[in-house]
Tab-separated table of C-alpha atoms and ligand atoms in Angstrom:
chain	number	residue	atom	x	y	z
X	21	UNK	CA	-91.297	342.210	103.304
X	22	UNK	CA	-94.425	342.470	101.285
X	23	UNK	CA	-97.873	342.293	103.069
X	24	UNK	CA	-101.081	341.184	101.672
X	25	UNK	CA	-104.146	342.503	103.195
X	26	UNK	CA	-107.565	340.350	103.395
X	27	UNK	CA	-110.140	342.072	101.254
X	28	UNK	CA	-112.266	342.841	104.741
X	29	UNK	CA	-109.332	344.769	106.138
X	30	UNK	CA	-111.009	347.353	108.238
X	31	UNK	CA	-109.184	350.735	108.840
X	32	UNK	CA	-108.620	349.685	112.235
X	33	UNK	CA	-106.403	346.936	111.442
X	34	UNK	CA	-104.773	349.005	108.829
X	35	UNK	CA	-103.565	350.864	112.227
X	36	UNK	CA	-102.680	348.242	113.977
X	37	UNK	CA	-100.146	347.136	111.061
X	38	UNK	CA	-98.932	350.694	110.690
X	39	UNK	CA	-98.473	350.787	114.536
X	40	UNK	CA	-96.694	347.160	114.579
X	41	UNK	CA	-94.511	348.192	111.547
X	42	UNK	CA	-93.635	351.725	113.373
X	43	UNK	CA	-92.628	349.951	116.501
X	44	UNK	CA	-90.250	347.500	114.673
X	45	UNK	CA	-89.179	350.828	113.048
X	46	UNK	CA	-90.453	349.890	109.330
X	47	UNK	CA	-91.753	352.439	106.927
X	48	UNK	CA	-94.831	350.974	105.215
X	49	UNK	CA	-95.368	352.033	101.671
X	50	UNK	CA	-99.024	351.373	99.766
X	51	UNK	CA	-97.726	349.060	96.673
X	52	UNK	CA	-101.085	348.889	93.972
X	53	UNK	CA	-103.897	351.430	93.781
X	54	UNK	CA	-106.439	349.154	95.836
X	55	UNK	CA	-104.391	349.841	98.561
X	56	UNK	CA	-103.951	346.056	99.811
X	57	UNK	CA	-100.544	345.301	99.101
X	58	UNK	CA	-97.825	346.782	101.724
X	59	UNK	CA	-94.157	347.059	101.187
X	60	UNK	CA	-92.461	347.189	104.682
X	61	UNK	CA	-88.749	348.988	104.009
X	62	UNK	CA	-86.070	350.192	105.824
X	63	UNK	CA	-87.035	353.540	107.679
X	64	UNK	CA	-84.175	355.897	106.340
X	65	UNK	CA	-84.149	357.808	109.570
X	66	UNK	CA	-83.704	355.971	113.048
X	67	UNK	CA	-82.074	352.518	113.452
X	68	UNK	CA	-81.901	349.991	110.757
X	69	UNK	CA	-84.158	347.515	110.945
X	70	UNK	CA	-83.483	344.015	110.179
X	71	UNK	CA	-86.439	341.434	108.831
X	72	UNK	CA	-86.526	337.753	110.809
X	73	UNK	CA	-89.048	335.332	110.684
X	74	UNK	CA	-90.351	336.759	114.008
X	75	UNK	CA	-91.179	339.823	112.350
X	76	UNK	CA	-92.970	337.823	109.347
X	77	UNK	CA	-94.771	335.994	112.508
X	78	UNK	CA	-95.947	339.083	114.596
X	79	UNK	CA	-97.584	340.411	111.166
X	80	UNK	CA	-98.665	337.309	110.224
X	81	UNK	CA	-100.638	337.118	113.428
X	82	UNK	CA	-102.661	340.416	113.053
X	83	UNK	CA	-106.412	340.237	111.983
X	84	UNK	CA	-106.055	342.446	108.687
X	85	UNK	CA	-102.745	340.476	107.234
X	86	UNK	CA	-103.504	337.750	104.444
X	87	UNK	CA	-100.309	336.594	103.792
X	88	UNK	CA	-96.531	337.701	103.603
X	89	UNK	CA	-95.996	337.362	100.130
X	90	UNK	CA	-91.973	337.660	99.918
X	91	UNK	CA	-89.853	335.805	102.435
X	92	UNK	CA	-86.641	335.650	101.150
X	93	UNK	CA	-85.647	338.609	103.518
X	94	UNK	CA	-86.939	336.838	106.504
X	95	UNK	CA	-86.726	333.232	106.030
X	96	UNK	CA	-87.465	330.365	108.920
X	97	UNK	CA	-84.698	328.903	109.951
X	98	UNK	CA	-85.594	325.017	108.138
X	99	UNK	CA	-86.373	326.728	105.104
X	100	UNK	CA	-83.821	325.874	102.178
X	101	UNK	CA	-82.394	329.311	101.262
X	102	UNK	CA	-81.133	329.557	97.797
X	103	UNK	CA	-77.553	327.768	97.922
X	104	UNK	CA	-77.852	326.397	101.267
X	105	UNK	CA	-76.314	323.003	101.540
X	106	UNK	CA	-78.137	320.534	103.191
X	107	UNK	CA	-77.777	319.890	107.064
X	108	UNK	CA	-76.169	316.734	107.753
X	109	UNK	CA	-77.049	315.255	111.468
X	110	UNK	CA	-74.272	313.010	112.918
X	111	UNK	CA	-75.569	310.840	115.512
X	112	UNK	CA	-72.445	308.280	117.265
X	113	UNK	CA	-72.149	306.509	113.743
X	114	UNK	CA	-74.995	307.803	111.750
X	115	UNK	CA	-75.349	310.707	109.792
X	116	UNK	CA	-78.460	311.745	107.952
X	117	UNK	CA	-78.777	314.265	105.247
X	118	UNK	CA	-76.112	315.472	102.354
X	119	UNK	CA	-76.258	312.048	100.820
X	120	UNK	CA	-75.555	310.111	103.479
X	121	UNK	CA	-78.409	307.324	104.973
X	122	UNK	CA	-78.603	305.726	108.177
X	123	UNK	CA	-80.968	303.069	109.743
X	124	UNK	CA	-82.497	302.697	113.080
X	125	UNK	CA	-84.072	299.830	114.311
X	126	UNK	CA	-85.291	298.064	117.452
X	127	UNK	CA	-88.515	297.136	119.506
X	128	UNK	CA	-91.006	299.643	120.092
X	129	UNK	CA	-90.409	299.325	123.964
X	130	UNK	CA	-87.935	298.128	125.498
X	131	UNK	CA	-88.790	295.270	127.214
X	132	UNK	CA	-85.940	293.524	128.891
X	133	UNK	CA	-82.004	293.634	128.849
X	134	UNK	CA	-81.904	289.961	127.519
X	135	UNK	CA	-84.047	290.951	124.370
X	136	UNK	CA	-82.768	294.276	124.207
X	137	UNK	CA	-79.558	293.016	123.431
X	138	UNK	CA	-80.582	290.241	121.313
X	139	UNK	CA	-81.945	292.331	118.949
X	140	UNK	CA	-79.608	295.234	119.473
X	141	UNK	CA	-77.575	292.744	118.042
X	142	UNK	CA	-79.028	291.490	114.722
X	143	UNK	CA	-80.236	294.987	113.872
X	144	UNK	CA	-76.433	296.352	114.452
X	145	UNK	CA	-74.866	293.170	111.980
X	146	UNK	CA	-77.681	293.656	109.680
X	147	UNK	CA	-76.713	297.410	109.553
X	148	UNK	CA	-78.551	299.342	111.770
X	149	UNK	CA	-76.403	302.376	113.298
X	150	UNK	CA	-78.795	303.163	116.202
X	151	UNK	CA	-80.425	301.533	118.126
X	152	UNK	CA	-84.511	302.721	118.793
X	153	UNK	CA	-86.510	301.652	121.929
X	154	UNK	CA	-88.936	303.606	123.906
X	155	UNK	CA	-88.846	303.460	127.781
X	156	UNK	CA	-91.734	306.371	128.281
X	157	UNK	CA	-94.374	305.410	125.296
X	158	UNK	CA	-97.214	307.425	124.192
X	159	UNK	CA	-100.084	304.390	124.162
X	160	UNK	CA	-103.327	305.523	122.852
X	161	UNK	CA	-104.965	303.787	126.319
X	162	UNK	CA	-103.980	304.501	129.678
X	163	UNK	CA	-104.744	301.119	129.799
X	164	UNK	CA	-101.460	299.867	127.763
X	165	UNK	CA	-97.717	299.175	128.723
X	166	UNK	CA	-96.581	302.475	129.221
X	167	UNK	CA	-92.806	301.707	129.218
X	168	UNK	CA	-90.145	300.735	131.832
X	169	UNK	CA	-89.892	303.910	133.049
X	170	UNK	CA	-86.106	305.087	134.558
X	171	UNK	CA	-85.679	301.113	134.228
X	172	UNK	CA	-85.583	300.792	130.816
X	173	UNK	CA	-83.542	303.917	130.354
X	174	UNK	CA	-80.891	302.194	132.227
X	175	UNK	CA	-80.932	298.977	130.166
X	176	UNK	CA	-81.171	301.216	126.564
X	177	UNK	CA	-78.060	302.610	128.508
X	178	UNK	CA	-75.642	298.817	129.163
X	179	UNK	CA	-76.982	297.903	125.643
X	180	UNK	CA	-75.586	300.904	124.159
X	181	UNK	CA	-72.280	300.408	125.706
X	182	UNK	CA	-72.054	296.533	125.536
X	183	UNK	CA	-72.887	296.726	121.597
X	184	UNK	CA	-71.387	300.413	120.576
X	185	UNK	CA	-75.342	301.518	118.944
X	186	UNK	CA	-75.664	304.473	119.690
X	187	UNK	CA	-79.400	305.214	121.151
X	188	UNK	CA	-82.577	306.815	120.134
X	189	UNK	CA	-85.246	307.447	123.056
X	190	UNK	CA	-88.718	309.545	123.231
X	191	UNK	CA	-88.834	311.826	125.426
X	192	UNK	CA	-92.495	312.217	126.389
X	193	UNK	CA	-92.642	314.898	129.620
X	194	UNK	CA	-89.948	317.637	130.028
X	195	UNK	CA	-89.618	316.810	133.684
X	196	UNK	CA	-87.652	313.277	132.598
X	197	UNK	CA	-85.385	315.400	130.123
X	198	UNK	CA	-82.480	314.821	132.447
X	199	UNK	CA	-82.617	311.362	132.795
X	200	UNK	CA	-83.591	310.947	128.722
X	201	UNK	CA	-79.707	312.608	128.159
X	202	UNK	CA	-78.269	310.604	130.168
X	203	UNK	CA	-78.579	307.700	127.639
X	204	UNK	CA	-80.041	309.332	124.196
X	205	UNK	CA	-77.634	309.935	121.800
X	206	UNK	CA	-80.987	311.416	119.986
X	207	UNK	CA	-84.075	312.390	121.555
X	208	UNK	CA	-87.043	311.208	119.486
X	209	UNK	CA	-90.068	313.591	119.647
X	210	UNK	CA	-93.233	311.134	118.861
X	211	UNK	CA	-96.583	312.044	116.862
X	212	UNK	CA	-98.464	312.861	119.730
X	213	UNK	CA	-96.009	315.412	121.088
X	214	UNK	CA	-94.879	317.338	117.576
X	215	UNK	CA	-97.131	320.182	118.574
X	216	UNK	CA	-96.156	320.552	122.510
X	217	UNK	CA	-93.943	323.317	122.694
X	218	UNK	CA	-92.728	323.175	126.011
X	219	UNK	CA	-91.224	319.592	125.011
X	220	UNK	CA	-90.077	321.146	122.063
X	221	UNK	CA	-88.261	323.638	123.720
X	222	UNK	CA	-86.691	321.415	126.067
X	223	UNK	CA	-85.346	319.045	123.538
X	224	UNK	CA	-84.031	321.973	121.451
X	225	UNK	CA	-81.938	323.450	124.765
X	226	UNK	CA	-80.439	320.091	125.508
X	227	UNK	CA	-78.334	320.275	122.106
X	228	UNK	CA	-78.682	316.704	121.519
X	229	UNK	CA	-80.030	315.751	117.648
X	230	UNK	CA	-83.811	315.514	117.946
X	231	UNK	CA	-85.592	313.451	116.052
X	232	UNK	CA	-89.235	315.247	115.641
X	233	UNK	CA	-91.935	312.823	114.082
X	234	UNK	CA	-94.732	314.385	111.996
X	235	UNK	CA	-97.753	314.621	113.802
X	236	UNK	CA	-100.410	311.745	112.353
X	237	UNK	CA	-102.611	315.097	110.726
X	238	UNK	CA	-100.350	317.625	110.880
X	239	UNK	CA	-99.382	319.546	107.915
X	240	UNK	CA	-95.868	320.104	106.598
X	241	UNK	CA	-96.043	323.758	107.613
X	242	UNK	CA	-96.781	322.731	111.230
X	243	UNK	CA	-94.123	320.130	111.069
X	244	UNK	CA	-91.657	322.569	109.896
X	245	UNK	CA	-92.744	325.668	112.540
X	246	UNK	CA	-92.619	322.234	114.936
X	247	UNK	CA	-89.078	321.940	114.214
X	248	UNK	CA	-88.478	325.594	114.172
X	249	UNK	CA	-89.096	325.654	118.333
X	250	UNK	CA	-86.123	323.451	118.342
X	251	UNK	CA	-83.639	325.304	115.762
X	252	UNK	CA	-84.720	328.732	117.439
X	253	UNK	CA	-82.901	327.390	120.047
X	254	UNK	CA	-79.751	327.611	118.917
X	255	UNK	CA	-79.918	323.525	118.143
X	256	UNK	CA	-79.091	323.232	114.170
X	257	UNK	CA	-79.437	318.690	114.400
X	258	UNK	CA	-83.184	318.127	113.487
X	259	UNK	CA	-83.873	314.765	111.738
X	260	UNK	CA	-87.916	314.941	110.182
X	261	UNK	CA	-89.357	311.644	110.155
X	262	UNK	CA	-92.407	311.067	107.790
X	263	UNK	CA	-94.808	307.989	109.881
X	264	UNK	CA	-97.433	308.376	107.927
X	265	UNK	CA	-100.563	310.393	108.359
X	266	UNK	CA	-104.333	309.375	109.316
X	267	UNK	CA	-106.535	307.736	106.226
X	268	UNK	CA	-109.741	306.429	105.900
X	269	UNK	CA	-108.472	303.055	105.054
X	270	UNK	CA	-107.753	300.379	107.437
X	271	UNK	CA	-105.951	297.861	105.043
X	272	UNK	CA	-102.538	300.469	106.889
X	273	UNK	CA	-102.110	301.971	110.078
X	274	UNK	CA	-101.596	305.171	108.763
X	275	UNK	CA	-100.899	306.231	105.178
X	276	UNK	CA	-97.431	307.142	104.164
X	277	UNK	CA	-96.759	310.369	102.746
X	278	UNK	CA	-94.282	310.206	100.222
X	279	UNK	CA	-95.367	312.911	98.875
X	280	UNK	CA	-93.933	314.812	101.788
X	281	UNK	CA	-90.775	313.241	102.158
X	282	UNK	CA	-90.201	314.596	97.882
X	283	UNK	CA	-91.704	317.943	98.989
X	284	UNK	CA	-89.494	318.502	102.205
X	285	UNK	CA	-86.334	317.646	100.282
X	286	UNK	CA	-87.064	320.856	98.515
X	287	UNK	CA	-88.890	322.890	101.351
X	288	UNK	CA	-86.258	322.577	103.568
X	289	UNK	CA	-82.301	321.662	103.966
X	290	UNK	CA	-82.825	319.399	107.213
X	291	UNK	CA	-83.113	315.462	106.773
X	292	UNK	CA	-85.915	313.409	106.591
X	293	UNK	CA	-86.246	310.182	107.571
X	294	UNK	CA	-89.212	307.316	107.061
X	295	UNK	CA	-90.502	305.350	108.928
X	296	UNK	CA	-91.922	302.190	107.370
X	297	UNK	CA	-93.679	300.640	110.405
X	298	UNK	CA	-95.991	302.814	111.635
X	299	UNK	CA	-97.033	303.603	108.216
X	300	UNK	CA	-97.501	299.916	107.327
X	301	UNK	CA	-98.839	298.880	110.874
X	302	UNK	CA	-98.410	295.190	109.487
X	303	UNK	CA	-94.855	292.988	108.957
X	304	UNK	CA	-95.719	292.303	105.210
X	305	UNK	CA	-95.494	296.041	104.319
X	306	UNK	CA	-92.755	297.536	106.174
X	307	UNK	CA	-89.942	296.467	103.048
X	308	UNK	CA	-92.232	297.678	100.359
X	309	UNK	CA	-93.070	301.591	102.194
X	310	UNK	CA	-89.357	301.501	102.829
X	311	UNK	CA	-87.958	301.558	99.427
X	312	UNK	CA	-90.746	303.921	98.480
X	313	UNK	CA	-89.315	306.100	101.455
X	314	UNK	CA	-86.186	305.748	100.313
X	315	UNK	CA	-86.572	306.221	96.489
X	316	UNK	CA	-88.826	309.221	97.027
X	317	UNK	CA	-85.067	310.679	98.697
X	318	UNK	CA	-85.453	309.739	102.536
X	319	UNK	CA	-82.120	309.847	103.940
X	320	UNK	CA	-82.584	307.054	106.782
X	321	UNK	CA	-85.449	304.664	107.923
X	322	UNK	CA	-86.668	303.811	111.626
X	323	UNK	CA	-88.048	300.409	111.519
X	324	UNK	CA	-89.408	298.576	114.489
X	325	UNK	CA	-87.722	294.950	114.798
X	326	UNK	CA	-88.789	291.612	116.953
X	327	UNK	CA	-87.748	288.012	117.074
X	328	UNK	CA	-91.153	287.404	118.756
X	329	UNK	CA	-93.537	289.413	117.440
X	330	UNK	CA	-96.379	287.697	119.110
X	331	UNK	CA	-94.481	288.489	122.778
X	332	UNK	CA	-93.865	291.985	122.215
X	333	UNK	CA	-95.374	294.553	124.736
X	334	UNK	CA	-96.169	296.719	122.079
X	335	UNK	CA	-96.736	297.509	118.250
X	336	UNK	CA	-95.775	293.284	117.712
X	337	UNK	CA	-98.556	293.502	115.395
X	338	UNK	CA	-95.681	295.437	113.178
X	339	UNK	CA	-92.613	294.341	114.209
X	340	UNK	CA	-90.617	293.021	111.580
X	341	UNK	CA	-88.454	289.655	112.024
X	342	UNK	CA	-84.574	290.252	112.162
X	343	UNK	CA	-84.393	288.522	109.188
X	344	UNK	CA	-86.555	290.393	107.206
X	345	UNK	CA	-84.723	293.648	108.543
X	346	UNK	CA	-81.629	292.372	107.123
X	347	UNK	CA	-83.873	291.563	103.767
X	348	UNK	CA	-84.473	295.234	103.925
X	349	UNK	CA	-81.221	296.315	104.389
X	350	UNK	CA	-80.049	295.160	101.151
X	351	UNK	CA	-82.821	296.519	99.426
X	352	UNK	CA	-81.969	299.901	100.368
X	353	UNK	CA	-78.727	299.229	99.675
X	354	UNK	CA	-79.411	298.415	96.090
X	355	UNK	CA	-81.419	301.290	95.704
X	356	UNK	CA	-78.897	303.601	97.188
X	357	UNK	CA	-76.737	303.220	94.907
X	358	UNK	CA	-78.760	303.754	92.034
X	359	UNK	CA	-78.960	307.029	93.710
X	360	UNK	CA	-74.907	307.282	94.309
X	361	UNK	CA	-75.808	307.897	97.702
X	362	UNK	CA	-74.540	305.369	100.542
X	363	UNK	CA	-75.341	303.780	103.827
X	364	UNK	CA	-73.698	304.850	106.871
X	365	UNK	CA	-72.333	301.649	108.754
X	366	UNK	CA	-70.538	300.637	112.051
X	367	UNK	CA	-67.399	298.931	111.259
X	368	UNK	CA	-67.832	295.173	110.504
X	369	UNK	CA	-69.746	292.715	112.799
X	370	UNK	CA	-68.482	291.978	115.655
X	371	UNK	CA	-65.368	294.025	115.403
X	372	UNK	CA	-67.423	296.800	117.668
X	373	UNK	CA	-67.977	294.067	120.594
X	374	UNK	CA	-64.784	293.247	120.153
X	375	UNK	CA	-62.954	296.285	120.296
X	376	UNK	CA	-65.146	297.388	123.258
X	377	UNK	CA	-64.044	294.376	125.139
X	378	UNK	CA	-60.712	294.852	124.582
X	379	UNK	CA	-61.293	298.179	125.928
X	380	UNK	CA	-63.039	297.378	128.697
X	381	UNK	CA	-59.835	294.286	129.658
X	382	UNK	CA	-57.207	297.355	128.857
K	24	LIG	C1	-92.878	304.849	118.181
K	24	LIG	O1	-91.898	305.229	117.513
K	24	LIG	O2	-92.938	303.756	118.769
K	24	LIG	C2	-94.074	305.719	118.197
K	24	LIG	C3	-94.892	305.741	119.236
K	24	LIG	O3	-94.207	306.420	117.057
K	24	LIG	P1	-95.225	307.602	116.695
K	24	LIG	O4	-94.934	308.713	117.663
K	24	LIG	O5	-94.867	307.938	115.286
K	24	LIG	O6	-96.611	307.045	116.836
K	25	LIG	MN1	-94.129	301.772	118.094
């Protein structure tokens, strides 16, 4: 590892980096006359020492360190390492990442089991392989529907079954993690909650595939050390999921960063995924920012879908029509395979119902 010291390093902090580096049983060598670059190597007495990101961390933390210029020895555990295939995150019938492109869809909230299904329904024949719905919801106002609670948990739970989606969830408080796995087939980490790391944590120990939505001015660094509190525990199925990011425009919610989505295909070997409505915060745009999410290499989409917008309990104000979702299903279709890459899909409509009630009579 090479260290680069701020220009202000005192000889105080020199010592404490010397001290740190002697404790993790590194021998620091002085690199260029002005004395501010700092080779840690391999002491070649006592044990061998090996690099890791939480080295790179513990040094990046003290008051003299600029930057650790060369990483390759200790690299994050997102980070793309040279050859390092991408991560591809099954989830029931989806899979994100190597290629392969999934969609979820569904209300915002889940509202009740007769709607739930409804629309569990046209997003599933449309070609949706999850089904989204939040039972805990992170509104802005105290004021605001706040989810059904345990309640709706149960009915994201019969709609799963009765319609073979699997089921996407937020977890908003670690104390409800037990009852979130008992129906999420992936845990969905929302804006508001990238940066808590006890929730972060907690999703990472459950071993279910976490989806972990960028925070709305977060940075890709943070998203990706976000993310990291969930690999570091030993949980490799991390889907990233661009919503877009605060403006200073109001014509969209938020302002999708495509940018990102190109960057993080690059930065790092997990998937990314877009998500079209909370960017757009308006029905017209959600088609539009999806092929840009998709073109720019996203490998799924999480759209938010309503036969009534105008009765939803929340976000109606974006909710696409099921019709329009299927609309945008073939768009991304077409554009996938300009790309040779391909949609992941449940087997033909109505065969799943099917073959789950002839289960269920067997
Ligand atoms: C949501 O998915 O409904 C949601 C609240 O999203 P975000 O956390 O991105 O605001
Ligand atoms: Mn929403």
């Amino acid at each position: 590892m090479l260290l680069q010291l701020r220009s202000h390093a005192t000889p105080r902090d020199l010592e404490s980096i010397r001290a740190l580096a002697s404790e993790l049983g590194y021998e620091v060598r002085t690199l260029d006359a002005s004395g501010r670059v700092l080779e840690l190597c391999r002491r070649a007495d006592g044990r061998p020492v090996r690099p890791s990101a939480h080295h790179r961390s513990l040094f990046e933390d003290l008051a003299g360190v600029r930057a650790v210029l060369d990483n390759r020895e200790a690299p994050e555990l997102s980070e793309r390492a040279q050859a390092r295939a991408d991560t591809v995150v099954t989830v029931a019938g989806a899979a994100f990442g190597g290629g392969r492109v999934s969609i979820i869809a569904g209300p915002c909230a889940v509202e009740d089991e007769g709607r739930l299904l409804e629309i569990a329904r046209c997003v599933r024949d449309a070609g949706a392989t999850l089904l989204r719905g939040g039972a805990f919801k992170p509104r802005t106002s105290p004021y605001s529907f706040q989810g059904l609670g345990e309640a709706g948990l149960a009915l994201l739970g019969e709609v799963g079954r009765a319609t073979g989606l699997g089921i996407v969830t937020e977890l908003l408080d670690p104390r409800d993690v037990d009852s979130v796995l008992d129906v999420a087939d992936m845990i969905q980490i929302g804006s508001r909650s990238m940066s808590n790391a006890a929730l972060l944590v907690e999703a990472g120990r459950s071993g279910k595939p976490v989806l972990l939505k960028r925070g709305l001015a977060a940075t890709a660094r943070e998203l990706l050390l976000a993310a990291e509190y969930v690999l570091s525990q030993d949980n490799p199925n991390v889907v990233l999921c661009e919503r877009g990011i605060r403006g200073f425009d109001d014509v969209t919610r938020n302002v999708l960063d495509v940018g990102l989505v190109a960057h993080l295909s690059r930065a790092t070997h997990l998937p990314v995924i877009v998500d079209p409505s909370h960017a757009a915060g308006r029905p017209d745009l959600v088609l539009p920012l999806a092929r840009a999410g998709i073109a720019a290499g996203a490998d799924g989409l999480i759209v938010e879908v309503h036969p009534e917008p105008s009765e939803a309990r929340s976000d109606g104000a974006q909710a696409v029509h099921p019709r329009v979702f299927a609309e945008l299903v073939a768009a991304v279709q077409g554009l996938l395979r300009l790309d040779g890459r391909e949609l992941a899909t449940l087997p033909a409509a109505g065969s799943t119902e099917r073959a789950l009630a002839e289960e269920r009579a067997r």
